[in-house]
Amino acid sequence: MKKFINTLREIWKYPSAVFGMIIVLALLVAAVVVVVKIPYSEAIDTWRGGEEVYGKNPRNVPPTWYNWFRKDKLVESLDMNEGDEGVTIEEIVTEGGTPIKTTTFEFDFQYDTFPQDLVFYFTSTFDTKQPFVSVKIFTPDEREIKVGSFAIGATHTYPLKQDEKLRKKLGGVVPNIGIFIQENDETQTPVKGIYRLVVESITFEEGSTVQSEFVLTGQVFGWAGTDHLRRDLSLPLLWGIPVAMAFGLLAAIGTSVLTMAIAAIGTWYGGIVDGIIQRITEINLVLPFLSILIMIGTFYSRSIWVILGATIALSIFTGGIKSYRSMFIQVKESTYIEAARAYGAKNGRIIFRYLIPRVIPLLLPGLVSAVPSFVFLEASLALLGIGDPVLPTWGKMINDAYANAAIYRGWYYWILEPAVLLMITGLGFASLGFALDRIFNPRLRGM
Amino acid sequence: MAEKTLLRVEDLKLYFQTSHGDVQAVDGVNFSLPENKAVVVIGESGCGKTSMAKALLRLLPRNAGTYSGKVLLNGVDIMAMDDEQYRKDVRWVKMSMVPQAAMNSLNPVMRVKDQVSEPMIVHSAVSKEFALEQARIMFQRVGVPVDFLNRYAFELSGGMRQRVAIAMSLVTVPELVILDEPTSALDVLTQANIMNLLKGIKKEFATSFILITHDVATASEIADYVEVMYAGQIVEFGDAYRFFTEPLHPYSEKLMASIPRLRSTSKLDFITGQPPSLINPPTGCRFADRCHKRFAKCSEEPPTVNIDGRSVKCWLYQ
Amino acid sequence: MASKKQTKVNIQSVQTELSDTFLSIQDLHVWFELRKFGFGRAGYVHAVDGVSFDLDRGEALAIVGESGCGKTTLMKTILGLYMPVKGDVVYKGNRLSEYSNAEMRWYRSQVGFVQQDPYGALPPFMNVQRILEEPLIINGVKDKKERLERIHRVFEEVKMTPVEEFLPKFPHMLSGGQQQRVVIARAMILNPKLLVADEPVSMLDASVRVEILNLLRGLQEKHHLAVIYITHDLSTVRYFSEYIFVMYAGEIIEKATGDDLLKNPCHPYTLALLSATSDPDAKNVEKFQDVPPGEPPSLVKPPEGCRFHPRCKKMIPGLCDVKRPPEFQPIKGHLVSCWLFKDA
């Protein structure tokens, strides 16, 4: 324990290390929080969900904070339900006994562009007689637009953009633009101000109800944007953290520990054992790592556990074995090992209690520095299409973006967001790893 | 003793800065050495002998703090020189060093002939051929067979490597050579050979030596003068003959009594306790708490007393 | 400070039968194979080439020689770390080469090993308590209380008290002398009957050496141990062991009691060693030491006959360079392998 605190104190001396440590801790904490708040099954369901989950999102839009950097603001998406702020409901009953429900959706339009669409979602309950709905829009410049009136079924979706009648009413301009400009405005400047959408629903039966929902499909959405399937990109960004951490740490720890143990065993026993291990290592060094993983992914299975296992198996017998071996050969000649043999210690005990503890301080920096390479490996595989088909990860995001030619279509955020996260991860672990290396390897101190 | 003084050291100080405080490794050292004589510096590990050698040659580590005093080499105060002048005029020109474990610090990727000729090339504007010729001569002098010239350090035995290190320190024919534990890792016969070599060089080149060692017996082979260091200070200095027959300082007495001798059967003594830490050394006599002859006055710093050409830092002789 | 007890002189000149001598080294040869590139054999390093002697309990023997003479290899073979290619180590009548693994482990608990470098001999990542518990755990002492008791007892013997203060410390927190005491404690903790010490004080300060050597002497007398010192320092040897053996190029060339060797050295190499070992004396400045020329021979192709003959001033041509000298006994109890004494 004391050693740990001493190490922390040493780390404090290097600003880059503190920086790295903060990033690493933030990532680890975020990973845990994400897994707790969005459990695995929920995440998968959401990610693979279709219209019912994502239907209301705009397609391929950047995140909302893009607007901070723009002079002409893009329209933010809105999803207003009954009970939300800005929605007022009034229910009256006429003299004839007919209940009329007036739902007013009010929002402040301060943008310089036009929404992709305005959509009303109605749900109703009734026996035989369908309820009747009429929609009116009141613009800030005192226009009243009678949008339409119609009977609705159990569910009814009414996208304004596709309403031809409305279009004619607006003088041939597409409704998502027409509603927001003054009449006969050639310049098409949107009118800013409070817009009120009034929905009047009339039911004809006892117990019949109507619920309305208004969605303004804007040009920005959420804090991460959306992809080609209208999916909120914040999900793969967040879920990418635990996947990256798990893959990176498991691969790094598994590889480092096994490499060290195998090197120790080989060096201690020497002779044929050592020879075999070295030959395996040399052959493995020549094998093309990425190509083999691609082959496994293509022909066998793309499950992330299979890929992780293959990664570790191929990574154990690499250069690490050679460098540990040179360390162990040195330590093997120590007098205290000789003493241990003299008082009767058995081979296993010597390897695990006398050789390895000597070298463990050198294991840690290597381990920490190796995490980013495994994280990048997972992303690379996903980018190449060999990633786990189920999980939402950063690599998958880049893969989707690439498949949809995101760069050419101006959807830079789709690529930049996962890329930045990958870089931050790499930076954090690398900084921490270098600092640990300086602490544990005295010859590098002062650099 | 109207010999010419080669080296005079006055109040030499060297402190190192550490996170625990200043290590007062060399704390006010005074002595003088006549020409063509050898002084042997003895003391326990950590008493400051190596630091004093480094102070004389200005081979200071990065955390050197206080560095002061006067060092007169042939009357010239070398402490007053700036680093560049010191490097050009003193180091390896007038004074050189064979550091501790020198045989292990030979450059593994240079042939030994290049290593030995390098000090010459660096310090004088001589051609490489001339320097190599000097190296060859020096090799012969120190007893390394000439066909070893082209070898690398790892191809030579420990004794040979030590000779190469000595050759390196002599190739510019300096007036003073400082040797730090030149024989400690060597076998008895090789030690004897090295000591013979040093005796020969002293005769032939009139070089003066400062030999730092904890092996008093071997040191007596070359000692004209003996200097005893304890906790960063010189506690006794005098000619070797009188030192070995009758040491003055209680520490020197105990030290001499703890040396096993081949040719006598006196009982062996040892000194209990440990030397004091050089960070915040105790006030008063630094040996007092281990001294078998201490008395009340010892809580004050003792003066250095001159008795008949020898000096001793002890209240007993006041 | 020679031993006051007049132990019986126990030096045999020929191979003994399997008696119940405590420790008997019989014509021991330890060779190391030199590997060449590929599959060829480049010969053997004849590290120990025909060594025989006996040792009884309560006796201390010093083996003196320069580096490369084979004394370290001899010591490690006695410890069971190397296997001889010929000859044997016989312990209480049993040949080491015939021991099973379990018996070998028992033998190792009977021999204590004190190393030269006190810091290197202690694992830096274990504290003192763990270091001392290791030999006990390995040899089956399962009860923690019993282990602590034994540690306490042995620490009191090496005069490291108060014991509790030292137990949690790590090796780098101790002084050289203290580290060596821990090494000695570890060597003693299994109650060995034989102690092997490899240059136990050469890396310690002069003032501490005497303390440690006294300590070892005290342990030897108290526990009636057989002790083998390996050293190159003739000056210390006399104070702490009865017998001195001189080793050169894999062979023991002279065997005698301490006093006898120093008063009547026989072998030219011994004479050279003695004259090269100085006492602190100001008169040394005036003369050059007499050192035999050359260096110890390569052990891969040692010289024919007496291995010292290329450097020996008194070499007899036709004899010393042809036949290896057997052991002669010029004085009672004093053996020397040199043709100069063939009429003894």
JSON list of C-alpha atoms in Angstrom, two decimals, chain B residues 40 42 214-223 226 240-241 243-247 252 255-264 266 268, chain C residues 235 239 276-285 287 289:
[
{"chain": "B", "resi": 40, "resn": "VAL", "atom": "CA", "xyz": [47.42, 7.71, 0.88]},
{"chain": "B", "resi": 42, "resn": "ILE", "atom": "CA", "xyz": [42.30, 6.14, 4.22]},
{"chain": "B", "resi": 214, "resn": "HIS", "atom": "CA", "xyz": [40.32, 1.49, 2.61]},
{"chain": "B", "resi": 215, "resn": "ASP", "atom": "CA", "xyz": [42.97, -1.21, 2.29]},
{"chain": "B", "resi": 216, "resn": "VAL", "atom": "CA", "xyz": [45.64, 0.16, 4.58]},
{"chain": "B", "resi": 217, "resn": "ALA", "atom": "CA", "xyz": [47.98, -2.77, 4.14]},
{"chain": "B", "resi": 218, "resn": "THR", "atom": "CA", "xyz": [48.23, -2.43, 0.37]},
{"chain": "B", "resi": 219, "resn": "ALA", "atom": "CA", "xyz": [48.42, 1.34, 0.68]},
{"chain": "B", "resi": 220, "resn": "SER", "atom": "CA", "xyz": [51.53, 1.07, 2.81]},
{"chain": "B", "resi": 221, "resn": "GLU", "atom": "CA", "xyz": [53.40, -0.17, -0.26]},
{"chain": "B", "resi": 222, "resn": "ILE", "atom": "CA", "xyz": [53.50, 3.31, -1.71]},
{"chain": "B", "resi": 223, "resn": "ALA", "atom": "CA", "xyz": [52.65, 5.69, 1.10]},
{"chain": "B", "resi": 226, "resn": "VAL", "atom": "CA", "xyz": [49.10, 9.08, 5.28]},
{"chain": "B", "resi": 240, "resn": "ALA", "atom": "CA", "xyz": [53.93, 7.19, 6.79]},
{"chain": "B", "resi": 241, "resn": "TYR", "atom": "CA", "xyz": [56.71, 5.86, 8.93]},
{"chain": "B", "resi": 243, "resn": "PHE", "atom": "CA", "xyz": [51.94, 6.90, 11.30]},
{"chain": "B", "resi": 244, "resn": "PHE", "atom": "CA", "xyz": [52.36, 3.15, 11.04]},
{"chain": "B", "resi": 245, "resn": "THR", "atom": "CA", "xyz": [54.47, 2.87, 14.13]},
{"chain": "B", "resi": 246, "resn": "GLU", "atom": "CA", "xyz": [52.54, 5.32, 16.27]},
{"chain": "B", "resi": 247, "resn": "PRO", "atom": "CA", "xyz": [49.23, 6.70, 15.06]},
{"chain": "B", "resi": 252, "resn": "SER", "atom": "CA", "xyz": [43.65, 5.95, 13.56]},
{"chain": "B", "resi": 255, "resn": "LEU", "atom": "CA", "xyz": [41.71, 1.51, 12.58]},
{"chain": "B", "resi": 256, "resn": "MET", "atom": "CA", "xyz": [45.25, 0.19, 12.70]},
{"chain": "B", "resi": 257, "resn": "ALA", "atom": "CA", "xyz": [44.29, -2.25, 15.44]},
{"chain": "B", "resi": 258, "resn": "SER", "atom": "CA", "xyz": [41.47, -3.69, 13.36]},
{"chain": "B", "resi": 259, "resn": "ILE", "atom": "CA", "xyz": [43.70, -4.62, 10.43]},
{"chain": "B", "resi": 260, "resn": "PRO", "atom": "CA", "xyz": [44.50, -8.31, 10.35]},
{"chain": "B", "resi": 261, "resn": "ARG", "atom": "CA", "xyz": [48.21, -8.91, 9.92]},
{"chain": "B", "resi": 262, "resn": "LEU", "atom": "CA", "xyz": [49.88, -11.87, 8.40]},
{"chain": "B", "resi": 263, "resn": "ARG", "atom": "CA", "xyz": [53.07, -11.55, 10.31]},
{"chain": "B", "resi": 264, "resn": "SER", "atom": "CA", "xyz": [52.01, -10.84, 13.86]},
{"chain": "B", "resi": 266, "resn": "SER", "atom": "CA", "xyz": [48.18, -9.31, 18.06]},
{"chain": "B", "resi": 268, "resn": "LEU", "atom": "CA", "xyz": [42.20, -7.81, 16.60]},
{"chain": "C", "resi": 235, "resn": "SER", "atom": "CA", "xyz": [45.65, -12.00, 6.43]},
{"chain": "C", "resi": 239, "resn": "TYR", "atom": "CA", "xyz": [42.51, -15.67, 12.82]},
{"chain": "C", "resi": 276, "resn": "ALA", "atom": "CA", "xyz": [52.43, -10.33, -2.10]},
{"chain": "C", "resi": 277, "resn": "THR", "atom": "CA", "xyz": [50.21, -9.93, 0.95]},
{"chain": "C", "resi": 278, "resn": "SER", "atom": "CA", "xyz": [51.30, -6.80, 2.70]},
{"chain": "C", "resi": 279, "resn": "ASP", "atom": "CA", "xyz": [51.09, -5.81, 6.31]},
{"chain": "C", "resi": 280, "resn": "PRO", "atom": "CA", "xyz": [50.81, -2.11, 7.01]},
{"chain": "C", "resi": 281, "resn": "ASP", "atom": "CA", "xyz": [54.47, -1.22, 7.26]},
{"chain": "C", "resi": 282, "resn": "ALA", "atom": "CA", "xyz": [56.16, 1.94, 6.12]},
{"chain": "C", "resi": 283, "resn": "LYS", "atom": "CA", "xyz": [59.22, 0.01, 4.97]},
{"chain": "C", "resi": 284, "resn": "ASN", "atom": "CA", "xyz": [57.19, -1.47, 2.12]},
{"chain": "C", "resi": 285, "resn": "VAL", "atom": "CA", "xyz": [57.75, 1.69, 0.13]},
{"chain": "C", "resi": 287, "resn": "LYS", "atom": "CA", "xyz": [61.20, -2.34, -2.14]},
{"chain": "C", "resi": 289, "resn": "GLN", "atom": "CA", "xyz": [57.36, -6.99, -4.40]}
]
